[in-house]
CSV table of C-alpha atoms in Angstrom, one decimal:
chain,number,residue,atom,x,y,z
A,342,MET,CA,-89.0,-47.6,-206.0
A,343,LYS,CA,-85.2,-47.7,-206.1
A,344,GLN,CA,-84.8,-44.2,-205.9
A,345,ILE,CA,-86.8,-43.6,-202.9
A,346,TYR,CA,-85.1,-46.7,-201.3
A,347,SER,CA,-81.9,-45.1,-201.9
A,348,LEU,CA,-82.9,-42.0,-200.4
A,349,PHE,CA,-84.1,-43.4,-197.4
A,350,ALA,CA,-81.0,-45.5,-197.0
A,351,LEU,CA,-79.1,-42.2,-197.2
A,352,LEU,CA,-80.9,-40.4,-194.7
A,353,ALA,CA,-80.7,-43.4,-192.4
A,354,PHE,CA,-76.9,-43.4,-192.5
A,355,CYS,CA,-76.5,-39.7,-192.1
A,356,LEU,CA,-78.6,-40.0,-188.9
A,357,VAL,CA,-76.4,-42.9,-187.9
A,358,PHE,CA,-73.2,-41.0,-188.6
A,359,THR,CA,-74.3,-37.6,-186.9
A,360,THR,CA,-75.5,-39.6,-183.6
A,361,ALA,CA,-72.0,-41.3,-183.4
A,362,CYS,CA,-70.2,-38.1,-184.1
A,363,SER,CA,-72.5,-36.2,-181.5
A,364,ASP,CA,-71.5,-39.0,-178.6
A,365,ASP,CA,-68.0,-38.9,-179.5
A,366,ASN,CA,-67.9,-35.1,-179.1
A,367,GLU,CA,-69.6,-35.2,-175.8
A,368,GLU,CA,-67.3,-37.8,-174.4
A,369,THR,CA,-64.3,-35.8,-175.5
A,370,ALA,CA,-65.7,-32.7,-174.0
A,371,VAL,CA,-66.1,-34.1,-170.6
A,372,GLN,CA,-63.3,-32.9,-168.4
A,373,THR,CA,-62.3,-35.1,-165.6
A,374,LEU,CA,-59.6,-33.1,-163.9
A,375,ARG,CA,-59.5,-29.4,-163.4
A,376,VAL,CA,-57.2,-27.0,-161.4
A,377,VAL,CA,-59.4,-24.5,-159.7
A,378,SER,CA,-56.7,-22.2,-158.1
A,379,SER,CA,-53.1,-22.4,-157.1
A,380,ASN,CA,-50.6,-20.4,-155.0
A,381,LEU,CA,-47.1,-21.5,-155.7
A,382,GLU,CA,-45.0,-18.4,-155.9
A,383,PHE,CA,-42.4,-18.5,-152.8
A,384,GLU,CA,-39.9,-16.1,-151.1
A,385,ASN,CA,-36.5,-17.4,-150.6
A,386,ASN,CA,-37.3,-18.9,-147.3
A,387,GLY,CA,-39.8,-21.5,-148.6
A,388,GLY,CA,-42.8,-22.3,-147.1
A,389,THR,CA,-46.1,-24.0,-148.1
A,390,GLY,CA,-48.5,-23.4,-150.9
A,391,THR,CA,-51.8,-25.1,-152.4
A,392,ILE,CA,-53.7,-26.4,-155.4
A,393,GLU,CA,-57.2,-26.6,-155.5
A,394,PHE,CA,-58.8,-29.1,-158.0
A,395,THR,CA,-61.9,-31.0,-159.0
A,396,SER,CA,-61.8,-34.5,-160.3
A,397,THR,CA,-64.2,-37.5,-161.0
A,398,GLN,CA,-61.4,-40.0,-160.0
A,399,PRO,CA,-59.0,-40.1,-157.4
A,400,VAL,CA,-55.9,-37.8,-158.0
A,401,THR,CA,-52.1,-38.3,-157.4
A,402,ALA,CA,-49.6,-35.7,-157.2
A,403,THR,CA,-45.9,-35.4,-157.9
A,404,SER,CA,-43.2,-33.0,-158.0
A,405,SER,CA,-40.0,-32.6,-160.3
A,406,ALA,CA,-37.7,-31.1,-158.0
A,407,ASP,CA,-36.5,-32.8,-154.6
A,408,TRP,CA,-36.7,-29.4,-153.0
A,409,CYS,CA,-40.3,-29.3,-153.6
A,410,THR,CA,-42.9,-31.8,-152.2
A,411,ALA,CA,-46.4,-32.3,-152.9
A,412,THR,CA,-49.2,-34.2,-151.1
A,413,VAL,CA,-53.2,-34.6,-151.8
A,414,GLN,CA,-55.7,-34.2,-149.1
A,415,GLY,CA,-58.9,-34.5,-150.3
A,416,ASN,CA,-59.4,-31.8,-153.3
A,417,THR,CA,-56.4,-30.0,-152.0
A,418,VAL,CA,-52.6,-30.6,-153.1
A,419,SER,CA,-50.3,-29.2,-150.5
A,420,VAL,CA,-47.1,-28.2,-151.8
A,421,THR,CA,-43.9,-27.5,-149.4
A,422,VAL,CA,-40.6,-25.7,-150.6
A,423,THR,CA,-37.5,-25.6,-148.8
A,424,GLU,CA,-35.2,-22.6,-148.5
A,425,ASN,CA,-33.4,-21.7,-151.5
A,426,MET,CA,-29.9,-20.9,-150.4
A,427,ARG,CA,-28.7,-19.8,-153.9
A,428,PHE,CA,-28.8,-16.4,-155.5
A,429,GLU,CA,-30.5,-17.8,-158.5
A,430,SER,CA,-34.3,-18.2,-158.6
A,431,ARG,CA,-35.5,-21.8,-159.3
A,432,SER,CA,-38.8,-23.5,-160.4
A,433,ALA,CA,-40.5,-26.7,-160.5
A,434,MET,CA,-43.6,-28.6,-161.8
A,435,ILE,CA,-46.2,-30.4,-160.0
A,436,THR,CA,-48.2,-33.2,-162.1
A,437,LEU,CA,-51.6,-34.0,-161.2
A,438,THR,CA,-53.1,-37.3,-162.8
A,439,ASN,CA,-56.3,-39.1,-162.0
A,440,GLY,CA,-55.7,-42.1,-164.6
A,441,VAL,CA,-57.6,-40.4,-167.3
A,442,GLU,CA,-56.0,-36.9,-167.5
A,443,GLU,CA,-52.9,-35.1,-166.3
A,444,THR,CA,-52.3,-31.5,-165.6
A,445,GLN,CA,-49.1,-29.7,-164.6
A,446,VAL,CA,-49.0,-26.5,-162.1
A,447,PRO,CA,-45.6,-24.5,-162.2
A,448,VAL,CA,-43.9,-23.6,-158.8
A,449,TYR,CA,-41.6,-20.7,-158.4
A,450,GLN,CA,-39.1,-19.7,-155.8
A,451,LYS,CA,-37.1,-16.5,-155.5
A,452,GLY,CA,-33.5,-16.8,-154.9
A,453,ASP,CA,-31.6,-15.4,-151.7
A,454,ILE,CA,-31.0,-12.0,-153.2
A,455,LEU,CA,-27.8,-9.9,-152.1
A,456,ASP,CA,-27.5,-7.5,-154.9
A,457,THR,CA,-25.8,-4.2,-154.8
A,458,THR,CA,-24.6,-1.4,-157.2
A,459,MET,CA,-21.2,-1.8,-155.7
A,460,VAL,CA,-19.6,-3.6,-158.9
A,461,GLU,CA,-15.8,-3.0,-158.2
A,462,SER,CA,-14.0,-4.9,-155.4
A,463,GLU,CA,-12.4,-1.7,-154.1
A,464,TYR,CA,-13.2,1.9,-153.8
A,465,ILE,CA,-10.8,4.7,-153.8
A,466,PHE,CA,-11.1,8.0,-151.8
A,467,ASN,CA,-8.5,10.9,-152.0
A,468,ALA,CA,-7.1,12.8,-149.2
A,469,ALA,CA,-10.1,15.0,-148.8
A,470,GLY,CA,-12.1,12.0,-148.0
A,471,GLY,CA,-16.0,12.3,-149.0
A,472,ASP,CA,-19.2,10.1,-149.6
A,473,MET,CA,-20.1,7.2,-152.0
A,474,SER,CA,-23.8,5.9,-152.1
A,475,PHE,CA,-24.8,2.5,-153.5
A,476,ARG,CA,-28.1,0.8,-153.7
A,477,MET,CA,-29.0,-2.5,-151.9
A,478,LEU,CA,-31.5,-5.2,-152.8
A,479,SER,CA,-32.0,-8.2,-150.6
A,480,ASN,CA,-34.8,-10.2,-149.4
A,481,GLU,CA,-33.0,-10.5,-146.1
A,482,GLU,CA,-31.8,-7.8,-143.6
A,483,VAL,CA,-28.4,-6.7,-144.8
A,484,THR,CA,-25.6,-6.0,-142.2
A,485,VAL,CA,-22.3,-3.9,-142.6
A,486,THR,CA,-19.4,-5.1,-140.6
A,487,GLY,CA,-15.6,-4.5,-140.4
A,488,ALA,CA,-15.5,-0.5,-141.0
A,489,ASP,CA,-12.7,1.4,-139.1
A,490,GLU,CA,-15.1,3.8,-137.4
A,491,SER,CA,-12.2,6.1,-136.6
A,492,TRP,CA,-12.3,7.3,-140.3
A,493,LEU,CA,-15.1,5.5,-142.4
A,494,THR,CA,-18.8,5.4,-141.3
A,495,CYS,CA,-21.2,3.1,-143.0
A,496,THR,CA,-24.6,4.1,-143.0
A,497,LEU,CA,-27.7,1.8,-144.6
A,498,GLU,CA,-31.1,3.6,-144.9
A,499,ASN,CA,-33.9,2.6,-147.0
A,500,GLY,CA,-32.0,0.3,-149.2
A,501,THR,CA,-29.0,2.6,-149.7
A,502,LEU,CA,-25.6,2.3,-148.2
A,503,THR,CA,-23.5,5.4,-147.7
A,504,LEU,CA,-19.8,5.2,-147.3
A,505,HIS,CA,-18.3,8.6,-145.5
A,506,VAL,CA,-14.6,9.0,-145.3
A,507,GLU,CA,-12.9,11.7,-143.2
A,508,PRO,CA,-10.2,14.0,-144.6
A,509,PHE,CA,-6.6,13.1,-144.0
A,510,VAL,CA,-5.1,14.7,-140.9
A,511,ASN,CA,-1.3,15.3,-139.9
A,512,ASN,CA,0.1,14.5,-143.2
A,513,MET,CA,-1.5,11.1,-143.5
A,514,LYS,CA,-1.0,9.3,-146.8
A,515,TYR,CA,-2.8,6.2,-147.0
A,516,ARG,CA,-5.0,3.9,-145.4
A,517,THR,CA,-7.4,0.9,-145.7
A,518,CYS,CA,-10.0,-1.5,-144.3
A,519,ASP,CA,-12.4,-4.1,-145.5
A,520,ILE,CA,-16.2,-4.0,-145.2
A,521,ARG,CA,-18.6,-7.0,-145.2
A,522,LEU,CA,-22.1,-7.1,-146.5
A,523,SER,CA,-24.1,-9.8,-145.0
A,524,ALA,CA,-27.6,-10.9,-145.7
A,525,GLY,CA,-28.7,-14.5,-144.7
A,526,ILE,CA,-25.8,-17.0,-145.7
A,527,HIS,CA,-24.3,-14.8,-148.3
A,528,GLU,CA,-21.5,-12.2,-147.9
A,529,LYS,CA,-19.7,-9.6,-150.2
A,530,VAL,CA,-16.4,-8.4,-149.2
A,531,TYR,CA,-15.3,-4.6,-150.3
A,532,THR,CA,-11.8,-2.9,-149.8
A,533,ILE,CA,-12.0,0.8,-148.8
A,534,THR,CA,-9.1,2.8,-149.5
A,535,GLN,CA,-8.0,6.4,-148.8
A,536,MET,CA,-4.7,7.6,-150.3
A,537,ASP,CA,-3.0,10.7,-151.2
A,538,THR,CA,-3.1,10.4,-155.1
A,539,ASN,CA,-1.7,13.9,-155.7
A,540,LEU,CA,1.6,13.5,-157.7
A,541,ALA,CA,2.3,17.1,-158.1
A,542,GLY,CA,6.1,17.8,-157.2
A,543,GLU,CA,9.6,16.9,-157.9
A,544,TRP,CA,10.6,13.3,-158.4
A,545,ASN,CA,13.9,11.3,-158.4
A,546,CYS,CA,14.0,9.0,-161.4
A,547,TYR,CA,16.0,5.7,-161.6
A,548,LYS,CA,16.1,3.0,-164.3
A,549,ASP,CA,17.7,-0.7,-164.2
A,550,ASN,CA,15.2,-1.5,-161.3
A,551,GLY,CA,16.4,1.3,-159.1
A,552,LYS,CA,20.1,0.8,-159.7
A,553,ASN,CA,21.0,4.2,-161.7
A,554,SER,CA,19.7,7.6,-161.7
A,555,TYR,CA,18.6,9.0,-165.0
A,556,GLY,CA,17.7,12.3,-163.8
A,557,THR,CA,14.6,14.2,-161.9
A,558,CYS,CA,11.5,14.9,-163.3
A,559,LEU,CA,8.7,17.8,-162.3
A,560,ILE,CA,5.0,16.5,-162.2
A,561,GLU,CA,2.2,18.9,-162.4
A,562,ALA,CA,-1.6,18.7,-162.5
A,563,MET,CA,-3.5,19.4,-165.5
A,564,GLU,CA,-7.0,20.9,-165.9
A,565,GLU,CA,-8.5,17.4,-166.4
A,566,ALA,CA,-8.7,15.5,-163.0
A,567,ASN,CA,-6.2,12.9,-162.5
A,568,HIS,CA,-4.3,13.8,-165.2
A,569,TYR,CA,-0.4,15.2,-165.1
A,570,LYS,CA,2.2,16.6,-167.0
A,571,VAL,CA,5.6,15.2,-166.6
A,572,THR,CA,8.7,17.4,-167.4
A,573,PRO,CA,11.9,15.3,-167.2
A,574,THR,CA,15.5,16.6,-166.4
A,575,GLY,CA,18.6,14.6,-167.5
A,576,SER,CA,16.9,12.0,-169.2
A,577,VAL,CA,17.3,10.7,-172.6
A,578,TYR,CA,14.9,13.0,-174.3
A,579,ASP,CA,13.7,16.0,-171.9
A,580,ALA,CA,10.3,16.8,-173.3
A,581,PRO,CA,6.9,16.7,-171.4
A,582,TYR,CA,4.6,13.8,-171.8
A,583,GLU,CA,1.2,12.8,-169.9
A,584,ILE,CA,0.4,10.6,-167.3
A,585,THR,CA,-3.0,9.5,-165.5
A,586,VAL,CA,-3.9,8.1,-162.1
A,587,ARG,CA,-6.4,5.4,-162.4
A,588,GLY,CA,-7.7,3.9,-159.0
A,589,THR,CA,-4.8,3.0,-157.2
A,590,GLU,CA,-2.3,3.3,-160.2
A,591,VAL,CA,-0.6,5.6,-162.4
A,592,VAL,CA,-0.7,4.9,-166.1
A,593,ILE,CA,1.8,6.0,-169.0
A,594,ASN,CA,0.1,5.5,-172.6
A,595,PHE,CA,2.4,5.3,-175.5
A,596,GLY,CA,2.6,7.0,-178.8
A,597,GLN,CA,3.0,10.3,-177.4
A,598,VAL,CA,5.0,12.7,-179.7
A,599,LEU,CA,7.8,14.2,-177.6
A,600,GLY,CA,8.9,17.0,-180.1
A,601,PRO,CA,11.2,17.4,-183.2
A,602,TYR,CA,14.2,15.4,-183.9
A,603,GLU,CA,17.3,17.6,-183.4
A,604,LYS,CA,19.1,16.4,-186.3
A,605,ASP,CA,16.3,16.5,-188.6
A,606,PRO,CA,13.4,19.0,-187.3
A,607,THR,CA,11.2,17.5,-190.2
A,608,GLU,CA,11.0,14.2,-187.9
A,609,ASN,CA,9.7,13.5,-184.5
A,610,ILE,CA,10.6,11.8,-181.2
A,611,VAL,CA,8.0,9.4,-180.1
A,612,LEU,CA,7.6,7.6,-176.7
A,613,CYS,CA,7.4,4.0,-177.3
A,614,ALA,CA,7.1,1.1,-175.4
A,615,TYR,CA,10.2,-1.2,-175.2
A,616,ASP,CA,10.5,-5.0,-174.7
A,617,ARG,CA,14.3,-5.1,-174.4
A,618,THR,CA,14.4,-9.0,-174.1
A,619,ASN,CA,12.8,-9.4,-177.4
A,620,GLY,CA,14.1,-6.3,-179.1
A,621,ARG,CA,10.7,-5.0,-180.0
A,622,LEU,CA,9.0,-1.6,-179.6
A,623,THR,CA,5.4,-0.1,-180.5
A,624,TRP,CA,3.8,3.2,-180.3
A,625,GLY,CA,0.4,2.0,-180.2
A,626,THR,CA,-1.6,4.4,-177.8
A,627,SER,CA,-3.6,1.5,-176.2
A,628,VAL,CA,-0.2,0.1,-175.0
A,629,GLU,CA,0.4,1.1,-171.1
A,630,MET,CA,2.8,0.8,-168.6
A,631,VAL,CA,1.6,1.2,-164.9
A,632,ALA,CA,2.8,1.6,-161.6
A,633,PRO,CA,1.0,1.0,-158.3
A,634,ILE,CA,1.1,3.9,-155.8
A,635,GLU,CA,3.1,2.7,-153.0
A,636,PHE,CA,4.0,4.6,-149.7
A,637,THR,CA,7.5,4.3,-148.3
A,638,GLU,CA,8.0,4.4,-144.3
A,639,ASP,CA,9.1,8.1,-144.5
A,640,GLY,CA,5.8,9.1,-146.4
A,641,HIS,CA,7.0,9.6,-149.9
A,642,ILE,CA,5.3,8.1,-152.9
A,643,ARG,CA,7.1,5.4,-155.0
A,644,LEU,CA,6.4,4.5,-158.4
A,645,ARG,CA,7.5,1.1,-159.9
A,646,TRP,CA,6.6,1.1,-163.5
A,647,ARG,CA,5.7,-2.4,-164.9
A,648,ASP,CA,3.9,-4.3,-167.7
A,649,ASN,CA,-0.1,-4.7,-167.4
A,650,GLY,CA,-0.7,-7.1,-170.2
A,651,SER,CA,-1.9,-4.5,-172.7
A,652,TRP,CA,1.0,-5.2,-175.5
A,653,SER,CA,-0.3,-8.9,-176.6
A,654,GLY,CA,2.8,-11.2,-177.0
A,655,TYR,CA,5.2,-8.8,-175.4
A,656,VAL,CA,6.5,-7.2,-172.2
A,657,VAL,CA,6.7,-3.3,-171.6
A,658,GLU,CA,10.1,-3.0,-169.8
A,659,GLY,CA,10.6,0.5,-170.4
A,660,PHE,CA,10.7,3.5,-172.5
A,661,TYR,CA,12.2,3.7,-176.3
A,662,TYR,CA,12.8,7.3,-177.7
A,663,SER,CA,12.0,6.4,-181.3
A,664,ILE,CA,12.7,8.8,-184.4
A,665,THR,CA,9.9,9.0,-186.8
A,666,LYS,CA,10.6,8.6,-190.8
A,667,ASN,CA,7.9,9.8,-193.1
A,668,GLY,CA,5.5,10.0,-189.8
A,669,THR,CA,6.2,6.2,-188.7
A,670,ALA,CA,8.2,5.3,-185.8
A,671,THR,CA,11.2,3.2,-186.8
A,672,GLY,CA,13.8,1.2,-185.2
A,673,SER,CA,16.3,4.0,-184.8
A,674,SER,CA,16.3,5.8,-181.5
A,675,ILE,CA,18.1,8.5,-179.4
A,676,GLY,CA,18.0,6.0,-176.5
A,677,SER,CA,16.0,3.8,-174.1
A,678,ALA,CA,15.4,3.1,-170.4
A,679,VAL,CA,14.2,0.2,-168.6
A,680,GLY,CA,13.3,-1.1,-165.0
A,681,LEU,CA,11.9,2.5,-164.0
A,682,ILE,CA,11.5,3.5,-160.7
A,683,TRP,CA,10.4,7.1,-159.4
A,684,GLU,CA,10.1,8.4,-155.9
A,685,ASN,CA,8.9,12.0,-155.0
A,686,LYS,CA,11.3,14.2,-153.0
């Protein structure tokens, strides 16, 4: 009898436990707040969207951002978003709660886009002029102003901006203007420059900031575009080296081997950068000296050579013609020149 009683007790316990578990699961499974649909993706100019929901209890809605407000009417939350003046997109969260449950719905708004493939601040055209095209991306209408239409035409069609520059006439050498791209409250300004960057010809060469002549040089175009050979006459060492036109400036890279040393043909003369103030030289090929292309009132091109920060800790003041020893540049030289200025004849 004891065994039968124990069996009945065990069955009764299991029935009670199963019923209790079943009741708990049913209570947990009841969803008191459910989002049916939402429309909360906005363009940069803002607007109003909605959240549709069902709930067994009254619902309140709050926003995580001050640029986004939420109000409840019946089973609808009305979400209003102000205009986004920034380039960046932004997001917020709407929280719905009925005292029993809480759920969150994201809000997303695009930025006020003005994007373009014009990544430089200045664009250079040579004497022949020509065309350049760039892609535009904006959720506002883009306008272009500031172009000097006597030589620069800007055409914006199907999201592409095309710049057309007329060729030089009557021995012109240089002209420039700024164009302004505008979309909504945003603007980008670009400088469009046209210049005669053909350096070929004979030049007068000066040192000591133009105070003393150190001869002349003949500049000749090479096969590669914007590369020139310079052949000096009357300088410390009359051997050719190369220069490059980069945008609106001319560049000399150092480490160029100029030729054999006359007193020891097994060694060479190397064009080095020279910091005369600190008594230092380098033949590192990454070190440069640059000269912005200038135009004199009488139409000549003038190059004032200067440091551009490429020699860390030192200043490139000019040339140092170093004699190599066992293939390495030394402190020995056949001469130097600093404060260089060239002007074409």
